[in-house]
CSV table of C-alpha atoms and ligand atoms in Angstrom, one decimal:
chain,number,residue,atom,x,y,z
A,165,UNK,CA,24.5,-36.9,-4.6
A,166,UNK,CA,21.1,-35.3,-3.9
A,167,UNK,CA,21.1,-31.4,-4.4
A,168,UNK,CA,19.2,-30.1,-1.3
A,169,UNK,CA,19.2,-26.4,-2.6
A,170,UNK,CA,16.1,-24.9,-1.8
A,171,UNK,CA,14.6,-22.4,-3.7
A,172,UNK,CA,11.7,-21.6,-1.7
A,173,UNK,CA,13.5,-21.5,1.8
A,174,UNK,CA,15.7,-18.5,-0.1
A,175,UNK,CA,12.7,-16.6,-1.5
A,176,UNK,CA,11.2,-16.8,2.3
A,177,UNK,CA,14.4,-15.6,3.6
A,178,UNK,CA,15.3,-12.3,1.2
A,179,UNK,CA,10.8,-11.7,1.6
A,180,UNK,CA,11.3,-11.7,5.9
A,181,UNK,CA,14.3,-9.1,5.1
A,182,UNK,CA,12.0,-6.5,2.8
A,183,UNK,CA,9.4,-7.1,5.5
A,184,UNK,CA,11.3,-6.0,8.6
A,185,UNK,CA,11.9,-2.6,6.7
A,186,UNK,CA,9.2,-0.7,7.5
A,187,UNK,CA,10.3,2.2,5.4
A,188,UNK,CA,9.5,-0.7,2.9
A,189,UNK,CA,6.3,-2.1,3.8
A,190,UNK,CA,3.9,-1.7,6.9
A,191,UNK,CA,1.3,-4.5,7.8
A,192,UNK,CA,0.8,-6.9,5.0
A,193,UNK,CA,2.0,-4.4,1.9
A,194,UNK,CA,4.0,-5.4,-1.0
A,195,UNK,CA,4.5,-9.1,-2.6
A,196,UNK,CA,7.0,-11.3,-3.7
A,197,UNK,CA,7.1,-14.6,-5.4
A,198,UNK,CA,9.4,-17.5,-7.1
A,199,UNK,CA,9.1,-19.1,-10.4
A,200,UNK,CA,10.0,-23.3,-9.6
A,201,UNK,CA,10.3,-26.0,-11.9
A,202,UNK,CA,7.5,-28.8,-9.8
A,203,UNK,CA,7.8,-32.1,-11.9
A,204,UNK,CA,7.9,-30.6,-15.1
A,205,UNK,CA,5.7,-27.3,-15.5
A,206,UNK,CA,6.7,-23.9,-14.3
A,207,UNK,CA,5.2,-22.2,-11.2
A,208,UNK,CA,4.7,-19.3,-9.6
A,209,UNK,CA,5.0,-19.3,-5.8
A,210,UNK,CA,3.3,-15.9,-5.0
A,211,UNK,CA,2.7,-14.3,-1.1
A,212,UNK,CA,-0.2,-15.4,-0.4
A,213,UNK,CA,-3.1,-13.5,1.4
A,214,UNK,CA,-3.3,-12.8,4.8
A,215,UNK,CA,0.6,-13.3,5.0
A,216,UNK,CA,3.1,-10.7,5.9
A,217,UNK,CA,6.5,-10.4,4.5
A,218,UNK,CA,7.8,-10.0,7.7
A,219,UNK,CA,6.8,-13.3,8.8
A,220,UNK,CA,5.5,-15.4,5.9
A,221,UNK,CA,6.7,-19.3,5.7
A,222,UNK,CA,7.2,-21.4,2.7
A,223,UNK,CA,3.3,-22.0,3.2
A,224,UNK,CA,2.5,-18.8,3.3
A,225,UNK,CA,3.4,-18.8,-0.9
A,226,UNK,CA,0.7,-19.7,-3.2
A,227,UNK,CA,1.9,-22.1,-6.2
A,228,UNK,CA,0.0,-21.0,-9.1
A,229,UNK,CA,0.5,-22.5,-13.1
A,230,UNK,CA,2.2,-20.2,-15.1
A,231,UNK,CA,0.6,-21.3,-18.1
A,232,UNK,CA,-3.1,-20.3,-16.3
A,233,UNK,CA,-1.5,-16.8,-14.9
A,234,UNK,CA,-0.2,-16.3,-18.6
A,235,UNK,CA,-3.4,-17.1,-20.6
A,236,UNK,CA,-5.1,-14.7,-18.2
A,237,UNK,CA,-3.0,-12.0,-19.0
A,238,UNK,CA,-4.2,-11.9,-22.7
A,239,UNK,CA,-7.9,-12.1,-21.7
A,240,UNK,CA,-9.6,-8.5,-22.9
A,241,UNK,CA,-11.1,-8.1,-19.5
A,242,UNK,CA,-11.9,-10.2,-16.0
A,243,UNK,CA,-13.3,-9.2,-12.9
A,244,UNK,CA,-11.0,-9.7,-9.7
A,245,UNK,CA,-13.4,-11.8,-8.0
A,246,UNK,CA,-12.9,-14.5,-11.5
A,247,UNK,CA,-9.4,-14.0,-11.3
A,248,UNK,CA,-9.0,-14.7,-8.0
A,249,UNK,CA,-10.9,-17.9,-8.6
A,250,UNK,CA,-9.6,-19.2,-11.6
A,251,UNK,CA,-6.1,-18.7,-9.7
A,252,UNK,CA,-7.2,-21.0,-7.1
A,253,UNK,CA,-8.2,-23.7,-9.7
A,254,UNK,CA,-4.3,-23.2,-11.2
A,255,UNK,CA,-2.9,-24.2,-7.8
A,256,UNK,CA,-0.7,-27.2,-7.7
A,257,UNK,CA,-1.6,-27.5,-3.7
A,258,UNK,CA,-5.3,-26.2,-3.0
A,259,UNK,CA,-4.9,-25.8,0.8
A,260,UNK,CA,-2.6,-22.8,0.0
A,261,UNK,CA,-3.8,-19.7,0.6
A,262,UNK,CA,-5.2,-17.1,-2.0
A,263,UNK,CA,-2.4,-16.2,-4.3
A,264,UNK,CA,-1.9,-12.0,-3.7
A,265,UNK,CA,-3.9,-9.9,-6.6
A,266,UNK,CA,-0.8,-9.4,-7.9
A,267,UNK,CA,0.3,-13.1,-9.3
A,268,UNK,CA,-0.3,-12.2,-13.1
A,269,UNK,CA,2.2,-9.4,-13.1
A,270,UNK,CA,4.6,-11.4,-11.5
A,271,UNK,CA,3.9,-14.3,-13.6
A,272,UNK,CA,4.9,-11.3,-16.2
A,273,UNK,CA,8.0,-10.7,-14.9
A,274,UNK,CA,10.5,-13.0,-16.7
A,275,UNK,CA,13.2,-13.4,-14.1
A,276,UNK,CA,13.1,-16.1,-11.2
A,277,UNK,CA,12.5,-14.0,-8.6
A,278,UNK,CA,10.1,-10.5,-7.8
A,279,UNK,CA,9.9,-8.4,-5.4
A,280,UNK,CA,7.6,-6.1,-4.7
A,281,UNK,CA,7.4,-3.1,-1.8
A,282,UNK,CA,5.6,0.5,-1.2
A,283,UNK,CA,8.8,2.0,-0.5
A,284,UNK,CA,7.6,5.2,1.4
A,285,UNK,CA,10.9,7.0,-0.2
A,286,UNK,CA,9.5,5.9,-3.6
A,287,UNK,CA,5.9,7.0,-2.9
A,288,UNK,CA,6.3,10.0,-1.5
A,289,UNK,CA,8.5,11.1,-4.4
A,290,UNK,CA,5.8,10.0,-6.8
A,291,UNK,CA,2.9,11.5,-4.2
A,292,UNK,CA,4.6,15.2,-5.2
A,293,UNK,CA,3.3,17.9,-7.5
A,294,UNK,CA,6.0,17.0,-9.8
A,295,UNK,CA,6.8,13.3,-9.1
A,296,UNK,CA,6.5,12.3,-12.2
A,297,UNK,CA,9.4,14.1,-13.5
A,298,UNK,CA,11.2,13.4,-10.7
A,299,UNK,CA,11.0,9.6,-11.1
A,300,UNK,CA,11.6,9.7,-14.5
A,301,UNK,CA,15.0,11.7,-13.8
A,302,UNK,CA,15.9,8.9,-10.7
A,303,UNK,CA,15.1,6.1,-12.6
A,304,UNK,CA,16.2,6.0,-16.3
A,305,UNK,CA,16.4,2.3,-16.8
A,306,UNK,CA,12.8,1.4,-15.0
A,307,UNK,CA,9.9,0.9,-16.6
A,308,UNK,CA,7.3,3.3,-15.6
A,309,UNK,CA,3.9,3.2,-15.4
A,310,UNK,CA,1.1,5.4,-14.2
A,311,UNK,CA,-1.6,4.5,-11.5
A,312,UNK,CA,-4.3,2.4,-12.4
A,313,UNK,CA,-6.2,0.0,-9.6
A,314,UNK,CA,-4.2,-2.8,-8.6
A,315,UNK,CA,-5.4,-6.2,-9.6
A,316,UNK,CA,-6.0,-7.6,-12.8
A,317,UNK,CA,-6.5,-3.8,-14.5
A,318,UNK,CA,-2.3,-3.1,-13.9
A,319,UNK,CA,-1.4,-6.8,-14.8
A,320,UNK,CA,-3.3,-6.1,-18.4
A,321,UNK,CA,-1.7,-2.5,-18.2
A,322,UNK,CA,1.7,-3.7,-17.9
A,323,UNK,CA,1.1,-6.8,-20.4
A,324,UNK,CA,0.3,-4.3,-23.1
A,325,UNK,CA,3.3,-2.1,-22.3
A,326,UNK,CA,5.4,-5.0,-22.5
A,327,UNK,CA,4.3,-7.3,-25.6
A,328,UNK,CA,7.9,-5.6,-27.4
A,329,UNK,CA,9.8,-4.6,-24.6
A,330,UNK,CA,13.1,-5.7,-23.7
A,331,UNK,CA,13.1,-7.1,-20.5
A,332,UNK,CA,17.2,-7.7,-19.9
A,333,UNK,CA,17.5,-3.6,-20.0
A,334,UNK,CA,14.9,-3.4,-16.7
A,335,UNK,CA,16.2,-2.1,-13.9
A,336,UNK,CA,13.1,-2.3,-12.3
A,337,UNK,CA,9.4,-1.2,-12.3
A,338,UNK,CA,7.8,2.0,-10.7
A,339,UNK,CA,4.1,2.1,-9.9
A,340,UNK,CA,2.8,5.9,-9.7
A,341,UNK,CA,1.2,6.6,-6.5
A,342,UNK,CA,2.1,3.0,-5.3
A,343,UNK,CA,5.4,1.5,-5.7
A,344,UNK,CA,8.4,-0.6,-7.0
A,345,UNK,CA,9.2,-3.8,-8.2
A,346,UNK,CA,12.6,-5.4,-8.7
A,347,UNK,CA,13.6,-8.5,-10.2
A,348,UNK,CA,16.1,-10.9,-11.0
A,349,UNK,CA,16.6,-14.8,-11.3
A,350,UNK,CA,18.9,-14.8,-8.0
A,351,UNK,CA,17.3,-13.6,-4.8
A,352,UNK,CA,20.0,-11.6,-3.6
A,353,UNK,CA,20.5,-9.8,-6.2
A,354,UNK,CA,16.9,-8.7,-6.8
A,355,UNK,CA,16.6,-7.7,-3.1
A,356,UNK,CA,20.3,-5.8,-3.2
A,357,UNK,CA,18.4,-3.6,-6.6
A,358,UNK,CA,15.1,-2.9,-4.1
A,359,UNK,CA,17.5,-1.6,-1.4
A,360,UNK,CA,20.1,0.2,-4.0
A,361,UNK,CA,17.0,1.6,-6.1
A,362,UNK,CA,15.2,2.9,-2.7
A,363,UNK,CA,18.2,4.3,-1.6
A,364,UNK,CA,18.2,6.5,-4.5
A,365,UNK,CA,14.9,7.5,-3.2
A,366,UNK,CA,16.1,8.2,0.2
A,367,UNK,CA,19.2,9.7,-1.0
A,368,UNK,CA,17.1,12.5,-3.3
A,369,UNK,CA,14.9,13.2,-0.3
A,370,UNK,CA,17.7,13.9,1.6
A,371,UNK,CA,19.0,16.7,-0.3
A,372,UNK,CA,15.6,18.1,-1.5
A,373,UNK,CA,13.0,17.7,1.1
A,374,UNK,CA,14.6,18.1,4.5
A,375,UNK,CA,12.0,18.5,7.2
A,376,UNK,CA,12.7,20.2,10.7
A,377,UNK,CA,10.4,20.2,13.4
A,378,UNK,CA,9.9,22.5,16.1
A,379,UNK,CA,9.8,21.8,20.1
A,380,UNK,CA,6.1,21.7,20.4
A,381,UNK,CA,3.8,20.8,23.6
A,382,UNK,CA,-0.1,19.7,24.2
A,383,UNK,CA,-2.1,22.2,24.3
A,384,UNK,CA,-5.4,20.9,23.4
A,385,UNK,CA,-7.6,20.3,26.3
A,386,UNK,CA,-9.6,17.5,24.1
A,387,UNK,CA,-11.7,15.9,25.8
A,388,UNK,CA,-10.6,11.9,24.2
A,389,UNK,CA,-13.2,9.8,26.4
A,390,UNK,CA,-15.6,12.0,25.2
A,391,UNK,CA,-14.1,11.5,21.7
A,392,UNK,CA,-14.1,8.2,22.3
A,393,UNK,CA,-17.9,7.4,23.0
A,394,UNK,CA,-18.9,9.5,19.8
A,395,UNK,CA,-16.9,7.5,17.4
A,396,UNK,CA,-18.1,4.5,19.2
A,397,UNK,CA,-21.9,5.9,18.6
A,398,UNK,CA,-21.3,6.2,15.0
A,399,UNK,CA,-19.5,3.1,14.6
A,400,UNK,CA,-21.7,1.4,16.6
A,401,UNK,CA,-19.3,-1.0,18.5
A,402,UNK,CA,-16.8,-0.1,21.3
A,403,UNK,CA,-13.2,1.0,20.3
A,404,UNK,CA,-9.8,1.1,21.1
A,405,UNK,CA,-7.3,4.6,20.8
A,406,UNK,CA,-3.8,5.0,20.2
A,407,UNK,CA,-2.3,7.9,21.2
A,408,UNK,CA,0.3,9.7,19.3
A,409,UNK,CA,2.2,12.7,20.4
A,410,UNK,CA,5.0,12.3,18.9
A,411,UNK,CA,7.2,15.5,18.0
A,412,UNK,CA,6.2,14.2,14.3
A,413,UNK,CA,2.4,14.2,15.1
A,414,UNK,CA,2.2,17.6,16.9
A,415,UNK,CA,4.2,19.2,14.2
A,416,UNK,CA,1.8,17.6,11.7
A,417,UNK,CA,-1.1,18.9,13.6
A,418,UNK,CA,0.0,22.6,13.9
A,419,UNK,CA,0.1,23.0,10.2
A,420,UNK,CA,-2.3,25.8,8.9
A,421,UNK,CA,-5.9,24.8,7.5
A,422,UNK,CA,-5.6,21.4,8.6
A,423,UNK,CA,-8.8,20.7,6.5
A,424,UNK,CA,-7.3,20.9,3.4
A,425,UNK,CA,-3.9,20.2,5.1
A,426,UNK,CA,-4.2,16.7,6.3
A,427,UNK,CA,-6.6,15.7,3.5
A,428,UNK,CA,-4.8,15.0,0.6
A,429,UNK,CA,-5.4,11.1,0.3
A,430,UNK,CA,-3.4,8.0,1.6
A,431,UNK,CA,0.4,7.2,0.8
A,432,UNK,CA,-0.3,4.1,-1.3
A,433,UNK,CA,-3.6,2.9,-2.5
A,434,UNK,CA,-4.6,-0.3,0.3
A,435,UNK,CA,-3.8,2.1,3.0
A,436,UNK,CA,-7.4,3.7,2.7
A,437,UNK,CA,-8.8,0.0,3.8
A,438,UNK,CA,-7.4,1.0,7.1
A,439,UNK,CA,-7.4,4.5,7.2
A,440,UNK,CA,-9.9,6.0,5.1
A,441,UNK,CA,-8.9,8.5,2.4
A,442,UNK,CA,-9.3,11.5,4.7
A,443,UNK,CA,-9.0,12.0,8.8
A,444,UNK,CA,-11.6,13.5,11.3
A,445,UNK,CA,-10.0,17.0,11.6
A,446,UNK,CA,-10.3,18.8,15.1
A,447,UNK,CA,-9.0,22.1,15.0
A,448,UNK,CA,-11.7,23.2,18.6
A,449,UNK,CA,-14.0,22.3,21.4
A,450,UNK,CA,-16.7,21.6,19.5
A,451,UNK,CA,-16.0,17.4,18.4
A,452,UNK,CA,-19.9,16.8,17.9
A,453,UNK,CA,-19.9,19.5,15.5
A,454,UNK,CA,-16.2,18.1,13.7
A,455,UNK,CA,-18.0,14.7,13.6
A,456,UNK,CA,-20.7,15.2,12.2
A,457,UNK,CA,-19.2,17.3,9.7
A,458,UNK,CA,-17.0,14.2,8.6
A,459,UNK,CA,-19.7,11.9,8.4
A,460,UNK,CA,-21.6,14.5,6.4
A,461,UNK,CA,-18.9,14.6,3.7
A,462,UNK,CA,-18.3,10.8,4.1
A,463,UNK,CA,-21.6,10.2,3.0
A,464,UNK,CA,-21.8,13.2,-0.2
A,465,UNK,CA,-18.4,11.3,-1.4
A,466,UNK,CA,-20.1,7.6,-1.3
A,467,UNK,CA,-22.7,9.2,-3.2
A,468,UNK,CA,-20.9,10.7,-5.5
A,469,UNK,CA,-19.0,7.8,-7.1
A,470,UNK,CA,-21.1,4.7,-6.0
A,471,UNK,CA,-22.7,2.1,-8.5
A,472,UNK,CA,-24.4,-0.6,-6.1
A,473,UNK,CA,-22.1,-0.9,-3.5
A,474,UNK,CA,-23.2,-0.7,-0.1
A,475,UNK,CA,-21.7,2.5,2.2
A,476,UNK,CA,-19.1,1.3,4.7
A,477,UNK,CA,-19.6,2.7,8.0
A,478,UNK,CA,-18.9,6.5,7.6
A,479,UNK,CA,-17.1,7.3,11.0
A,480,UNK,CA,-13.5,8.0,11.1
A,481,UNK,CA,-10.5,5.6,11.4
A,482,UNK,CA,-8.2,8.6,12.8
A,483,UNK,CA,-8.3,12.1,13.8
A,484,UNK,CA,-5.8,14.8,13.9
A,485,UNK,CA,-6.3,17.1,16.6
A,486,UNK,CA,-4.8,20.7,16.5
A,487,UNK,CA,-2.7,21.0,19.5
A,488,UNK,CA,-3.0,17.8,20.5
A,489,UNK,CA,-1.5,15.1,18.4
A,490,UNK,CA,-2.9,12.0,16.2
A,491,UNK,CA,-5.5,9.5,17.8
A,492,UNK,CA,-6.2,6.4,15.6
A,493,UNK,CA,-9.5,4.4,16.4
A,494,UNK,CA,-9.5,0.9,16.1
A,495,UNK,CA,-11.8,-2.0,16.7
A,496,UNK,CA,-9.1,-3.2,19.2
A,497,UNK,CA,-5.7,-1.9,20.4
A,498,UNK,CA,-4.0,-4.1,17.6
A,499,UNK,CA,-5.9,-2.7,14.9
A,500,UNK,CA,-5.3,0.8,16.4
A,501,UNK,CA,-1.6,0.4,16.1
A,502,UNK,CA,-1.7,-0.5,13.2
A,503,UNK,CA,-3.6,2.3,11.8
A,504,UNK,CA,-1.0,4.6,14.1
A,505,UNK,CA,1.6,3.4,12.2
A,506,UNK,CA,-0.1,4.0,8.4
A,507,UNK,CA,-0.5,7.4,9.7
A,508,UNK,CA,2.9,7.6,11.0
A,509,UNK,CA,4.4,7.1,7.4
A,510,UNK,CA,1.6,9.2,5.7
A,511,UNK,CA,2.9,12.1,7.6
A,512,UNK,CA,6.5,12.4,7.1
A,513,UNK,CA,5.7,11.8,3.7
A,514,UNK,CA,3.4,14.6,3.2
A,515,UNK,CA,5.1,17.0,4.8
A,516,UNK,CA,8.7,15.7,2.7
A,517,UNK,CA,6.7,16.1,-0.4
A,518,UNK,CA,5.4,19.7,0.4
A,519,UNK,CA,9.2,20.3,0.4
A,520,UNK,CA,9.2,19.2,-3.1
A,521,UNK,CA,6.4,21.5,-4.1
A,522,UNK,CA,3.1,20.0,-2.7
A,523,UNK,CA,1.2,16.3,-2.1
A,524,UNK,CA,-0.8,15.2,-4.6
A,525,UNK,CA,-2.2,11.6,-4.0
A,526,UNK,CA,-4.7,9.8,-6.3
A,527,UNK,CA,-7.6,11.2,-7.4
A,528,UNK,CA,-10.8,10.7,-5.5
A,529,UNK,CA,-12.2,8.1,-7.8
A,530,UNK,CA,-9.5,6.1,-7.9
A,531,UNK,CA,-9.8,6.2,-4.1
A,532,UNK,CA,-13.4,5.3,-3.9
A,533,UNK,CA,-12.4,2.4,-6.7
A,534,UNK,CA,-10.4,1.2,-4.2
A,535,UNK,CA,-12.1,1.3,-0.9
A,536,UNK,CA,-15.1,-0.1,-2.4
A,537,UNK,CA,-13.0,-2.9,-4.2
A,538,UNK,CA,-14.3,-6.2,-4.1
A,539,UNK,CA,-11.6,-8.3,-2.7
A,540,UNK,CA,-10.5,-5.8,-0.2
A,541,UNK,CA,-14.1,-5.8,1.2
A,542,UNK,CA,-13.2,-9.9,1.2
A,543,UNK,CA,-9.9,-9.4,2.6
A,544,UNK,CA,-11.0,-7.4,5.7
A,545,UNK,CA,-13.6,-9.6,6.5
A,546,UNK,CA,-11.4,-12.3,6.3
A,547,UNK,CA,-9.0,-10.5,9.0
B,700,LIG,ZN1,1.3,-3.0,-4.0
């Protein structure tokens, strides 16, 4: 009798679950992957690029060696841009897509299945003035690591923090400023410890960070076509806005001193490919002079941390407008959305972890590191 239990069809299934969570991950965050016996050698079937785990198909995984993703691991250093390539070259199926920047540390894992997500309950825990304490108190039995850039930097990281580590006591992994992993060689039961170990999260937020809002209304008179056309100038292509005036948006945008308010960096490290680190902040009439003043300190940031890279367009992917709400700029209304909803989740989890003592993302190198990252330059261009 032919066994037709599929190990692939499951992992798709539990990875479409995590995905429709969007306190989990938003927009093509977070990765997950399967290690399969294919005629002999072990493989890793990792979310490939481009895919979301909302809707990602059995082709949507990568299949990458093992062996290849292993050997890499020891190497003393390797830029992302080899790594990516030599990961291709270990693919058992070369019309796959590009496995995710992530397929080493799975491949470190050592339990069948991984799961990866950006948790916002996690994040915005670890995002706190004292998150590091915090996590270390919620999660005993995790391994826990502090933020480095994503890519083959943390797989090398968490190699070398693992060479004598006993794996069967892991509960999970936290990422600092970034998020979770959870494993185990059944699928359920590795997606059952993401939702129990977030849930811990949620749970501690609950008690500790409770955030009210108040019954607010417009009271801007912003003038958003006129907005509009001046991001559009600086951008040089036309836009698309999304609104948002949500009682969570017009609470966020009454806070005092909006410009250092609302400019304490992005909830998980890719976020600032969509968003930027830091919002245009209009707190009166005057947008010219609010826009000019972004781009200004846009441009003093580039310069400050750049090698050779070239400066991405220095106009704003959102604003926050006192009185008035959040309006996300887009290149069309999908992409604006999209950026809405980033900006959504950044939000209540700033003003949760000012409950908890203050926001504290990464620091502004690590954000330039990241914005200015080779295969995220790539990836949007792909997109
Ligand atoms: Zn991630």
């Amino acid at each position: 009798m032919k066994n037709l239990w599929n190990d692939i069809n499951l992992r798709v299934f539990t990875s479409n679950l995590l995905g429709q969570s969007d306190e989990l991950v938003l927009h093509g965050g977070g990765n997950t992957s399967v290690k399969i016996y294919v005629d002999g050698e072990e493989i890793l079937f990792v979310k490939g690029s481009g895919w979301d785990l909302v809707s990602i198909k059995a082709e949507g995984f990568a299949p990458v060696k093992m062996k290849t993703l292993l050997e890499m691991a020891k190497l003393e250093s390797l830029s992302d841009t080899d790594m990516v390539s030599g990961q291709k070259e270990a693919m058992i199926d070369k019309s796959a897509p590009n496995p995710s920047v992530e397929a080493i540390l799975h491949a470190l894992i050592p339990f069948k299945v991984v799961d990866h997500t950006h948790a916002d309950a996690v994040v915005t825990i670890s995002n706190s003035v004292n998150g590091e304490e915090h996590i270390q108190n919620l999660y005993p039995d995790f391994l826990i690591v502090p933020y480095v850039m994503p890519g083959f930097i943390l797989a090398k990281t968490i190699y070398e923090m693992t060479i004598d580590f006993d794996w069967s006591k892991c509960k999970g992994i936290i990422l600092h400023n970034h998020g979770i992993f959870t494993f185990d060689d059944d699928a359920k039961r590795s997606y059952d410890k993401m939702i129990k170990a977030v849930s811990v999260a949620e749970e501690f937020l609950h008690q500790n960070a409770k955030v009210d809002f108040r019954a607010l209304h417009v009271t801007s008179k912003v003038d958003v076509e006129e907005l509009k056309s001046l991001v559009e100038t600086i951008k040089g292509h036309e836009i698309a806005l999304h609104v948002n005036q949500s009682s969570l948006a017009l609470n966020y945008a009454e806070q005092e001193d909006l410009s250092s308010f609302a400019t304490r960096g992005v909830l998980t490290p890719e976020h600032i490919i969509r968003t930027k680190r830091v919002p245009l902040i209009v707190e009166n009439d005057d947008l010219e002079s609010s826009l000019s003043q972004f781009v200004a300190e846009y441009k003093s940031y580039f310069d400050e941390f750049k090698k050779d890279e070239i400066m991405l367009n220095p106009a704003p992917n959102y604003a926050i407008i006192k009185g008035f709400g959040v309006v996300a700029f887009g290149k069309n209304e999908k992409e604006a959305s999209i950026i809405n909803d980033i900006v959504e989740h950044t939000m209540l989890a700033i003003l949760r972890a000012d409950k908890l003592g203050g926001y504290q993302g990464i620091s502004l190198k690590d954000c330039f590191e990241m914005e200015y990252w080779e295969l995220e330059q790539a990836k949007l261009k792909k997109r």
